mmCIF file of C-alpha atoms in Angstrom:
data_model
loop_
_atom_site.group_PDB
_atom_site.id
_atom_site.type_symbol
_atom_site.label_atom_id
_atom_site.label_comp_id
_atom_site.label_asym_id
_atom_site.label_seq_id
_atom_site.Cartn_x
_atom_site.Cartn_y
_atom_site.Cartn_z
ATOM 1 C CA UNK A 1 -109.661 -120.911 89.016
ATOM 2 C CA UNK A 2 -109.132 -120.011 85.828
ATOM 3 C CA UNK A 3 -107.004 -117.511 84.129
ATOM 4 C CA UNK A 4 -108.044 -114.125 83.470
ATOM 5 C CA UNK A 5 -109.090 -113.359 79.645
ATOM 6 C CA UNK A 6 -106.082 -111.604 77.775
ATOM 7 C CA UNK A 7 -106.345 -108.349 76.468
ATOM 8 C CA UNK A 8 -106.738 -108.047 72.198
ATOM 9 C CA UNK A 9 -107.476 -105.027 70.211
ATOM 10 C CA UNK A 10 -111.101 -103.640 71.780
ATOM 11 C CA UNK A 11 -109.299 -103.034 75.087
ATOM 12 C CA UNK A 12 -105.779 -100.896 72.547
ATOM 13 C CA UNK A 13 -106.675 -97.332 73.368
ATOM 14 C CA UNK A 14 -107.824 -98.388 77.851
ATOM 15 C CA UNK A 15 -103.967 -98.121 79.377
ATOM 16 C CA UNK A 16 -104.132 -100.031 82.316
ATOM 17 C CA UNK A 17 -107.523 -101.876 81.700
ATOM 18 C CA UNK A 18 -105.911 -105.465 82.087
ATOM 19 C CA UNK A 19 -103.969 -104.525 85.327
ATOM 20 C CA UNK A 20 -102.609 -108.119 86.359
ATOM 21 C CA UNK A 21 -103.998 -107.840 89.705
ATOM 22 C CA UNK A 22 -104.910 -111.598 89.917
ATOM 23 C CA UNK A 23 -108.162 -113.902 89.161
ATOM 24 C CA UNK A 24 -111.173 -113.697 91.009
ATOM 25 C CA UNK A 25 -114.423 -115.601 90.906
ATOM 26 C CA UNK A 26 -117.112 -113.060 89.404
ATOM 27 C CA UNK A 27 -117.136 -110.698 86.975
ATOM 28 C CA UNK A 28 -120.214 -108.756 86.299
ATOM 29 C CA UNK A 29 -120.046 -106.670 82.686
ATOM 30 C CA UNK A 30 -122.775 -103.823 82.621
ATOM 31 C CA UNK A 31 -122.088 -101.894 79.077
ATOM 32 C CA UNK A 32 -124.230 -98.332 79.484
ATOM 33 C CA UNK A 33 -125.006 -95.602 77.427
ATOM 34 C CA UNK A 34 -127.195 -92.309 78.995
ATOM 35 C CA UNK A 35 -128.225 -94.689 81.691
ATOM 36 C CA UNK A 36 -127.051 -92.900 84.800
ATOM 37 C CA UNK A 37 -130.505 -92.882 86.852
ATOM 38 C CA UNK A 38 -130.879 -96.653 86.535
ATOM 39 C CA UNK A 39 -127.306 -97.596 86.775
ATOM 40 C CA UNK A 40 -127.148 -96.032 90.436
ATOM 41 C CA UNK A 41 -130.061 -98.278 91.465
ATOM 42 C CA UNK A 42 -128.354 -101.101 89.726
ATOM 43 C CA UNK A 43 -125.303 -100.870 91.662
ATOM 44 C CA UNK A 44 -127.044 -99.513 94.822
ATOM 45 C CA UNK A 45 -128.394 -103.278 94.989
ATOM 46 C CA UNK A 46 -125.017 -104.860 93.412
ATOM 47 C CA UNK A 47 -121.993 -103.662 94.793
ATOM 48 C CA UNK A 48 -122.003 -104.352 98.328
ATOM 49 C CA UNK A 49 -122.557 -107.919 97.618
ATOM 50 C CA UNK A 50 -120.436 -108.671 94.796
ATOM 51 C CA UNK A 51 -117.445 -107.183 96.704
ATOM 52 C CA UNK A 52 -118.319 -109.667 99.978
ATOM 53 C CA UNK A 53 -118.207 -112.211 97.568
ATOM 54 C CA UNK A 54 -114.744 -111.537 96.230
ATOM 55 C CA UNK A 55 -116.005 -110.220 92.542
ATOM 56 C CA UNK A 56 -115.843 -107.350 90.574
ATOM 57 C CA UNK A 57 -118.264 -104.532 88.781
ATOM 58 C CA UNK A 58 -117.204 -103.376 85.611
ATOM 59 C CA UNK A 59 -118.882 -100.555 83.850
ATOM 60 C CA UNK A 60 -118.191 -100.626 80.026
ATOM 61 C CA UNK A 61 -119.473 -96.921 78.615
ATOM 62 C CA UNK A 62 -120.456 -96.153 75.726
ATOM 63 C CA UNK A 63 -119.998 -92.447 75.061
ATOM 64 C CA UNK A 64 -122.726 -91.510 77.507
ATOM 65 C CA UNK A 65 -123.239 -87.476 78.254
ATOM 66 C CA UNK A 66 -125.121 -88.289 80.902
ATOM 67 C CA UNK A 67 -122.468 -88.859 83.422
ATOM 68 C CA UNK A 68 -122.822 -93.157 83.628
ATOM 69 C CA UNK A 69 -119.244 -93.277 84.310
ATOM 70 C CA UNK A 70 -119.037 -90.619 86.734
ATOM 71 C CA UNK A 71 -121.894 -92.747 88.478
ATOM 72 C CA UNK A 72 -120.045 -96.344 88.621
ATOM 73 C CA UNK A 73 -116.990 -94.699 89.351
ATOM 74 C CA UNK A 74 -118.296 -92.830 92.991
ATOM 75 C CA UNK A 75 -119.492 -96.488 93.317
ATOM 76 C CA UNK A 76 -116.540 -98.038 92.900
ATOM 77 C CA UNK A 77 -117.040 -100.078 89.785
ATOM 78 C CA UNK A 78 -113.772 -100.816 87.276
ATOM 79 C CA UNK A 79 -114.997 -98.210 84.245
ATOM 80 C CA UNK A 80 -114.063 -99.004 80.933
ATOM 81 C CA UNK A 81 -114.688 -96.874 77.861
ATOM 82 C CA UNK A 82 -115.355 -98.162 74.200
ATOM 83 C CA UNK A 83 -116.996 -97.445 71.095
ATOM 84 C CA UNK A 84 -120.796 -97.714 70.954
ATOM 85 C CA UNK A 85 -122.630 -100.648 70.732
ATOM 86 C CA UNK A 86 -123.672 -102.983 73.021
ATOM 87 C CA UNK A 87 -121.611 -106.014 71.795
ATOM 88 C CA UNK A 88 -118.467 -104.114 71.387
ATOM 89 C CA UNK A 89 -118.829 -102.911 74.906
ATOM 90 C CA UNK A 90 -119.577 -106.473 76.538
ATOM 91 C CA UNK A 91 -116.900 -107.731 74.723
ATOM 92 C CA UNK A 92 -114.034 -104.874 75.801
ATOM 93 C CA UNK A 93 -115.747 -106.091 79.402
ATOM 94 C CA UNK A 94 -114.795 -109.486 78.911
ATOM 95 C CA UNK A 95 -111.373 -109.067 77.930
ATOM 96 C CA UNK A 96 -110.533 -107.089 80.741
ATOM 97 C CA UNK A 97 -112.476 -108.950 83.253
ATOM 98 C CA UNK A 98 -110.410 -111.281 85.785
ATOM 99 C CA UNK A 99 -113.078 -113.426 86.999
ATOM 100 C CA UNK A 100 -113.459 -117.011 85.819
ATOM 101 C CA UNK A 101 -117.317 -116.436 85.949
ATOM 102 C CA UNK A 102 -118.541 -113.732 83.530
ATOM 103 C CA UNK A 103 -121.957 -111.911 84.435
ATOM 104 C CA UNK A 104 -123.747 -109.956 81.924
ATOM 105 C CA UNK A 105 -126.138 -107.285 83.201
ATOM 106 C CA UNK A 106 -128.339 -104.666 81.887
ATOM 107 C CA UNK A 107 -128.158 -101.878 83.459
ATOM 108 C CA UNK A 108 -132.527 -101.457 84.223
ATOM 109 C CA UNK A 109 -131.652 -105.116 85.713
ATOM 110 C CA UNK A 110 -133.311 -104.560 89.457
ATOM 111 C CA UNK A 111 -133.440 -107.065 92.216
ATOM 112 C CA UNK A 112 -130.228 -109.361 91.145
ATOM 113 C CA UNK A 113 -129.257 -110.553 94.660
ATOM 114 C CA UNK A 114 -130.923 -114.374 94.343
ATOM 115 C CA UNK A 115 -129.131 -114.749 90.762
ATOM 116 C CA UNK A 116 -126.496 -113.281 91.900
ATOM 117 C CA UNK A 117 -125.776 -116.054 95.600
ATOM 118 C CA UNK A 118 -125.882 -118.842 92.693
ATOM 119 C CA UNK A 119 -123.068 -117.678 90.831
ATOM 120 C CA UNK A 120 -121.512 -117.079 93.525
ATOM 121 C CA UNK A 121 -121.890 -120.327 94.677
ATOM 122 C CA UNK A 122 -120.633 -121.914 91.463
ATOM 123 C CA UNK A 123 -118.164 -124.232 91.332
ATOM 124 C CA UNK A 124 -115.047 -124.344 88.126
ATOM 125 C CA UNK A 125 -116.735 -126.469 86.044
ATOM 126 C CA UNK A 126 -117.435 -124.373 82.063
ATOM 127 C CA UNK A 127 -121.084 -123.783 81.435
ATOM 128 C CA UNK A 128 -122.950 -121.246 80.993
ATOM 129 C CA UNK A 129 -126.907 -119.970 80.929
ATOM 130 C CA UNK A 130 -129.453 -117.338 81.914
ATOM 131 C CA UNK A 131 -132.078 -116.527 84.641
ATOM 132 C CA UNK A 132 -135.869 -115.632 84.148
ATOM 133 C CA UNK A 133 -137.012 -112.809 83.724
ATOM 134 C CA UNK A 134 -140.225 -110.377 84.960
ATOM 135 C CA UNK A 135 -140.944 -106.521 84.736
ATOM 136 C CA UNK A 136 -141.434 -104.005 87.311
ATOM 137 C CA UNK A 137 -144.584 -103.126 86.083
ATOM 138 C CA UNK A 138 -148.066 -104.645 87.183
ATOM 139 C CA UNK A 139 -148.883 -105.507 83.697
ATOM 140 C CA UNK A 140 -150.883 -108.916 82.985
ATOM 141 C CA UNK A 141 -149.696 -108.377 79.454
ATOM 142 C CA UNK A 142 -146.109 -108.163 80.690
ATOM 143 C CA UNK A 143 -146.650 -111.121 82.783
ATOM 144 C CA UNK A 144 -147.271 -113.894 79.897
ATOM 145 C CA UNK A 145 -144.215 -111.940 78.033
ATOM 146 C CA UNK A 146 -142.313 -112.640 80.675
ATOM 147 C CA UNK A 147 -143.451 -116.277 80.975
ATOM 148 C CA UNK A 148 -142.986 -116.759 76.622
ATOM 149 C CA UNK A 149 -139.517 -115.452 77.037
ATOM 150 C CA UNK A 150 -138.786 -117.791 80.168
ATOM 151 C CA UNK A 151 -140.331 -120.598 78.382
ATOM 152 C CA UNK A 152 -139.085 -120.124 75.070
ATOM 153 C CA UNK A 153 -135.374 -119.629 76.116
ATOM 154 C CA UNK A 154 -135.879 -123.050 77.643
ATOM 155 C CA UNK A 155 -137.139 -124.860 74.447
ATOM 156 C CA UNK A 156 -134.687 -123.533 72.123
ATOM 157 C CA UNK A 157 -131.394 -122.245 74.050
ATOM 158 C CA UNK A 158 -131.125 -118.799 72.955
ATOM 159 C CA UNK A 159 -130.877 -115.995 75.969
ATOM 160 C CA UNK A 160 -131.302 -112.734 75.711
ATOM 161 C CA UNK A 161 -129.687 -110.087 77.135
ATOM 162 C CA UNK A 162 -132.237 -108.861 79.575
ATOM 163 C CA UNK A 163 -132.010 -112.371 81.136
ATOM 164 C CA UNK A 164 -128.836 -111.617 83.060
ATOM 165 C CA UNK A 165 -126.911 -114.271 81.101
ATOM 166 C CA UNK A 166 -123.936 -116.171 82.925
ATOM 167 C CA UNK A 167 -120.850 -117.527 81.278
ATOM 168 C CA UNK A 168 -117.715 -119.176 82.278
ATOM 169 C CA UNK A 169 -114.788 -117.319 81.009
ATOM 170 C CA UNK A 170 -112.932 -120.647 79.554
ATOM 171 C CA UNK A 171 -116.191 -121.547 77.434
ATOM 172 C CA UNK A 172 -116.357 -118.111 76.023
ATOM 173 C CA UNK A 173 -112.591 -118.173 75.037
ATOM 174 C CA UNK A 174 -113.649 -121.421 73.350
ATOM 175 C CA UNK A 175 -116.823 -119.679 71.603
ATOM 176 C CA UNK A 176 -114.594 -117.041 70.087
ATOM 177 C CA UNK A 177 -115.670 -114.346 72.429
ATOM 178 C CA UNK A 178 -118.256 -111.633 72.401
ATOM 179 C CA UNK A 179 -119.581 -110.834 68.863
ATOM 180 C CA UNK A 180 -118.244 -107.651 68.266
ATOM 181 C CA UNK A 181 -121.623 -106.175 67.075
ATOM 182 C CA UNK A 182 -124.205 -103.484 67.716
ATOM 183 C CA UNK A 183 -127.424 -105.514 67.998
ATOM 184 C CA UNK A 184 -128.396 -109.332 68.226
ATOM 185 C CA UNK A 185 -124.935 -110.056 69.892
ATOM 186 C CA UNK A 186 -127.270 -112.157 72.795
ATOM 187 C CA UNK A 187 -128.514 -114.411 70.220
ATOM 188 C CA UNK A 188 -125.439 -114.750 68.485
ATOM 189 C CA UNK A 189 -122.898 -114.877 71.318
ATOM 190 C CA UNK A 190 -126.547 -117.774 72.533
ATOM 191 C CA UNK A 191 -125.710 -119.772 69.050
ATOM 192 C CA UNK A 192 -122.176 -119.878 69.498
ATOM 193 C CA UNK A 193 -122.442 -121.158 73.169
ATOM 194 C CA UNK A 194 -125.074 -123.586 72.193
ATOM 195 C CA UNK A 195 -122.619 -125.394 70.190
ATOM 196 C CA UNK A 196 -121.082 -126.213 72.880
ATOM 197 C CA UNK A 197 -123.271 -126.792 75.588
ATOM 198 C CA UNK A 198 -126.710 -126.778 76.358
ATOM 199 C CA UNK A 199 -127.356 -123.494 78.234
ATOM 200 C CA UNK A 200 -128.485 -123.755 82.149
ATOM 201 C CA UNK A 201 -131.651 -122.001 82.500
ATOM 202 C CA UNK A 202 -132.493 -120.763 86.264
ATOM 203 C CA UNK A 203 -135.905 -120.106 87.355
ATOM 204 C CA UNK A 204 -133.904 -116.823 89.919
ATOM 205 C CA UNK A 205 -135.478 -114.137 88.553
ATOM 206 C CA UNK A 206 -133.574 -111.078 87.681
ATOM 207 C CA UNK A 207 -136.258 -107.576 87.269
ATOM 208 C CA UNK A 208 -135.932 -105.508 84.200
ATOM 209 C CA UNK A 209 -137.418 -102.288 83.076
ATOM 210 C CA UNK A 210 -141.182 -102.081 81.253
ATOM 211 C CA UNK A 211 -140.318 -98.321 79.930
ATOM 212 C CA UNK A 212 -139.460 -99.032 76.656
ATOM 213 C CA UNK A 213 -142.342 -101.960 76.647
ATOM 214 C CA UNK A 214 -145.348 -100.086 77.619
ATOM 215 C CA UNK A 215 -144.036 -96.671 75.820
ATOM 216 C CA UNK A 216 -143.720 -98.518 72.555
ATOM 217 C CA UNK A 217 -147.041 -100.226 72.965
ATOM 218 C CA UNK A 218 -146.385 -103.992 74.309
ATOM 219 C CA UNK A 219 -148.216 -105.710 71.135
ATOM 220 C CA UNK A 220 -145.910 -103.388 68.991
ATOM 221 C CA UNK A 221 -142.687 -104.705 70.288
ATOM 222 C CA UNK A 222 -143.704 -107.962 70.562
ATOM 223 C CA UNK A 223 -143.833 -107.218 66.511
ATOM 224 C CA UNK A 224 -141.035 -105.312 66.320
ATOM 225 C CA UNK A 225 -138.957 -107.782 67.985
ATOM 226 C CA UNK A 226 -139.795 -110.471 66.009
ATOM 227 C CA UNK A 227 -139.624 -109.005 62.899
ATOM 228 C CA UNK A 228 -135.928 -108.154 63.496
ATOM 229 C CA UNK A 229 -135.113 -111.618 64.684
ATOM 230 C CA UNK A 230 -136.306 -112.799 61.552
ATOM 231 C CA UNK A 231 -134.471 -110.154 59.415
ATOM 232 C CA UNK A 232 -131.366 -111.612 61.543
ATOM 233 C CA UNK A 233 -131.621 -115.133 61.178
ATOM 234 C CA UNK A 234 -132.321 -114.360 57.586
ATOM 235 C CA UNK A 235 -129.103 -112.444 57.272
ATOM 236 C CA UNK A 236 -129.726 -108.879 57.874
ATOM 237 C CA UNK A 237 -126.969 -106.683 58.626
ATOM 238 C CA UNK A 238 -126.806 -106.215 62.305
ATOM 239 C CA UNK A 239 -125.620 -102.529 62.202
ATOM 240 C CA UNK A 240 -128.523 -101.523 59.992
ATOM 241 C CA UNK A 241 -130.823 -103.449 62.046
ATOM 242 C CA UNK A 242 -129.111 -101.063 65.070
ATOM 243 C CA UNK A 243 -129.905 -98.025 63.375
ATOM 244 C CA UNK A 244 -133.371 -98.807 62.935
ATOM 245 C CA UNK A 245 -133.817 -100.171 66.551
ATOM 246 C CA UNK A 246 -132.295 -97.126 68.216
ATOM 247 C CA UNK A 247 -133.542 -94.205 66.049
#
């Protein structure tokens, strides 16, 4: 196995956060923020089974008054704090983690145990990748967004975030690390991988939430999500891009 990630300047102000207790095989990151009610079914479903398969839960929060880190800590989970945003807190997650496979998670990911036996079955070879992807919602819409985002990952390498992506914690080292930033960080942190290596895409299928999807209006994020990608890959700042996305 590999060695655990060292500790660098987003982990300064957690005492104790890189405890040198050793490397293990799995690491799965879940960075939260006001999410108690669907972390607690998260790690209802994850816990158990990452801990019988010698891993580790960490819980990365950022500034949530909702009591998220009260809620992975009565289940167990390492908790980290750090400053909002979602890359920053994946990122202080990966340099504390210890295991030589790195597991991102939402935390409205349901239903993660077949994903979750194949990285536990991995072996030490560097890679990295993603899982598909459906809603919990019976939503025929939902269902071809589900399949474009499956198929699309596939024909051009780039992973989002809701697709549970997987990452070996040598080939992130060698990708620079997490992009510390508040939005986009899956497709960046995708690009930088890609250089690398052409990303593994599973057809395990990891659930994630249709709230936001059918509250928005499912043809209106479809928009909305494009039209930031674009404003991204055409150099948009990433922290106003944030504000706008979470306002």
């Amino acid at each position: 196995m590999s060695p655990p990630p060292s500790c660098g300047s987003v982990l300064a102000d957690l005492p104790g956060a890189c405890a040198d207790e050793g490397p293990i095989r799995l690491s799965v990151i879940i960075p939260v923020r006001n999410d108690a009610g669907a972390l607690a079914r998260l790690l209802d479903e994850l816990c158990g089974p990452v801990r019988a398969g010698g891993g580790e839960v960490i819980v990365v929060d950022g500034g949530s008054a909702d009591g998220s880190a009260a809620v992975a800590a009565a289940a167990g989970c390492r908790v980290l704090r750090s400053a909002a945003g979602r890359g920053r807190q994946i990122a202080a997650g990966a340099q504390a983690a210890r295991g030589s496979w790195l597991w991102i998670l939402h935390a409205d990911s349901r239903e993660p145990d077949a994903a979750l036996g194949f990285l536990l079955g991995c072996d030490s070879r560097p890679a990295w990748g993603r899982f598909d992807v459906r809603f919990d919602a019976p939503d025929a819409r939902l269902r071809v967004v589900a399949w474009m985002m499956n198929h699309r990952s596939r024909l051009t390498g780039i992973c989002t975030g809701d697709q549970g992506m997987f990452v070996h914690a040598d080939l992130l080292r060698r990708a620079g690390g997490v992009p510390l930033q508040p939005l986009m960080e899956d497709i960046e942190l995708s690009c930088r991988l890609r250089r690398l290596a052409a990303p593994v895409a599973r057809h395990e299928r990891i659930t994630t939430s249709a709230r936001r999807w059918l509250q928005r209006g499912v043809l209106r994020t479809i928009l909305a999500m494009w039209g930031f990608r674009l404003r991204y890959w055409f150099g948009a700042d990433p922290e106003r891009l944030a504000r706008e996305y979470y306002r």
